[in-house]
């Protein structure tokens, strides 16, 4: 497991500057953000009052149903 760097700002992250691209922490953060961004947009298109917690519960339920198939 990658620990959070001391400086979480991408421009000031020592690991990012050494690698000349996002470090593993920031790469994982970016991947997680992208994975959640579209489902949130889809949920908001259906219901303007939807919460992040509700979307995460729906996604977890979809994964559980897919695992059973």
PDB file of C-alpha atoms in Angstrom:
ATOM      1  CA  UNK A   1       0.000   0.000   0.000  1.00  0.00           C
ATOM      2  CA  UNK A   2       1.304   3.413  -0.943  1.00  0.00           C
ATOM      3  CA  UNK A   3       1.249   5.988   1.837  1.00  0.00           C
ATOM      4  CA  UNK A   4       0.183   9.550   1.210  1.00  0.00           C
ATOM      5  CA  UNK A   5       3.173  11.799   0.512  1.00  0.00           C
ATOM      6  CA  UNK A   6       3.998  14.588   2.940  1.00  0.00           C
ATOM      7  CA  UNK A   7       2.980  17.173   0.327  1.00  0.00           C
ATOM      8  CA  UNK A   8      -0.229  16.151  -1.438  1.00  0.00           C
ATOM      9  CA  UNK A   9      -0.116  19.047  -3.906  1.00  0.00           C
ATOM     10  CA  UNK A  10       0.962  17.630  -7.281  1.00  0.00           C
ATOM     11  CA  UNK A  11       3.235  20.569  -8.079  1.00  0.00           C
ATOM     12  CA  UNK A  12       5.162  20.207  -4.795  1.00  0.00           C
ATOM     13  CA  UNK A  13       5.297  16.393  -4.563  1.00  0.00           C
ATOM     14  CA  UNK A  14       8.919  15.224  -4.438  1.00  0.00           C
ATOM     15  CA  UNK A  15       8.086  11.768  -5.808  1.00  0.00           C
ATOM     16  CA  UNK A  16       6.233  13.267  -8.788  1.00  0.00           C
ATOM     17  CA  UNK A  17       9.111  15.617  -9.582  1.00  0.00           C
ATOM     18  CA  UNK A  18      11.667  12.784  -9.372  1.00  0.00           C
ATOM     19  CA  UNK A  19       9.681  10.598 -11.768  1.00  0.00           C
ATOM     20  CA  UNK A  20       8.698  13.530 -14.035  1.00  0.00           C
ATOM     21  CA  UNK A  21       5.117  12.256 -13.956  1.00  0.00           C
ATOM     22  CA  UNK A  22       2.604  11.425 -11.215  1.00  0.00           C
ATOM     23  CA  UNK A  23       3.949   9.201  -8.443  1.00  0.00           C
ATOM     24  CA  UNK A  24       2.084   6.004  -7.530  1.00  0.00           C
ATOM     25  CA  UNK A  25      -0.004   7.819  -4.909  1.00  0.00           C
ATOM     26  CA  UNK A  26      -1.123  10.532  -7.313  1.00  0.00           C
ATOM     27  CA  UNK A  27      -1.641   8.025 -10.153  1.00  0.00           C
ATOM     28  CA  UNK A  28      -3.953   6.020  -7.908  1.00  0.00           C
ATOM     29  CA  UNK A  29      -5.725   9.159  -6.718  1.00  0.00           C
ATOM     30  CA  UNK A  30      -6.284  10.227 -10.336  1.00  0.00           C
ATOM     31  CA  UNK A  31      -7.563   6.776 -11.350  1.00  0.00           C
ATOM     32  CA  UNK A  32      -9.998   6.729  -8.440  1.00  0.00           C
ATOM     33  CA  UNK A  33     -11.228  10.212  -9.250  1.00  0.00           C
ATOM     34  CA  UNK A  34     -11.824   9.280 -12.891  1.00  0.00           C
ATOM     35  CA  UNK A  35     -13.601   6.041 -11.924  1.00  0.00           C
ATOM     36  CA  UNK A  36     -16.016   7.900  -9.651  1.00  0.00           C
ATOM     37  CA  UNK A  37     -16.485  11.040 -11.740  1.00  0.00           C
ATOM     38  CA  UNK A  38     -18.679   9.568 -14.511  1.00  0.00           C
ATOM     39  CA  UNK A  39     -21.016   7.601 -12.189  1.00  0.00           C
ATOM     40  CA  UNK A  40     -21.517  10.787 -10.167  1.00  0.00           C
ATOM     41  CA  UNK A  41     -22.353  12.763 -13.289  1.00  0.00           C
ATOM     42  CA  UNK A  42     -24.803  10.067 -14.406  1.00  0.00           C
ATOM     43  CA  UNK A  43     -26.486  10.016 -10.991  1.00  0.00           C
ATOM     44  CA  UNK A  44     -26.761  13.796 -10.916  1.00  0.00           C
ATOM     45  CA  UNK A  45     -28.395  13.779 -14.339  1.00  0.00           C
ATOM     46  CA  UNK A  46     -31.151  11.583 -12.895  1.00  0.00           C
ATOM     47  CA  UNK A  47     -31.458  13.205  -9.474  1.00  0.00           C
ATOM     48  CA  UNK A  48     -30.029  16.633  -8.584  1.00  0.00           C
ATOM     49  CA  UNK A  49     -30.270  15.865  -4.847  1.00  0.00           C
ATOM     50  CA  UNK A  50     -28.226  12.638  -4.973  1.00  0.00           C
ATOM     51  CA  UNK A  51     -25.404  12.269  -2.432  1.00  0.00           C
ATOM     52  CA  UNK A  52     -21.959  10.767  -2.919  1.00  0.00           C
ATOM     53  CA  UNK A  53     -22.805   8.136  -0.285  1.00  0.00           C
ATOM     54  CA  UNK A  54     -25.869   7.039  -2.264  1.00  0.00           C
ATOM     55  CA  UNK A  55     -23.835   6.704  -5.465  1.00  0.00           C
ATOM     56  CA  UNK A  56     -21.164   4.654  -3.673  1.00  0.00           C
ATOM     57  CA  UNK A  57     -23.864   2.357  -2.256  1.00  0.00           C
ATOM     58  CA  UNK A  58     -25.334   1.863  -5.739  1.00  0.00           C
ATOM     59  CA  UNK A  59     -21.908   1.091  -7.190  1.00  0.00           C
ATOM     60  CA  UNK A  60     -21.190  -1.402  -4.398  1.00  0.00           C
ATOM     61  CA  UNK A  61     -24.544  -3.089  -5.026  1.00  0.00           C
ATOM     62  CA  UNK A  62     -23.785  -3.354  -8.750  1.00  0.00           C
ATOM     63  CA  UNK A  63     -20.415  -4.969  -8.014  1.00  0.00           C
ATOM     64  CA  UNK A  64     -22.011  -7.457  -5.623  1.00  0.00           C
ATOM     65  CA  UNK A  65     -24.656  -8.420  -8.190  1.00  0.00           C
ATOM     66  CA  UNK A  66     -21.987  -8.802 -10.884  1.00  0.00           C
ATOM     67  CA  UNK A  67     -19.917 -11.032  -8.596  1.00  0.00           C
ATOM     68  CA  UNK A  68     -22.889 -13.349  -8.099  1.00  0.00           C
ATOM     69  CA  UNK A  69     -23.328 -13.866 -11.848  1.00  0.00           C
TER      70      UNK A  69
END
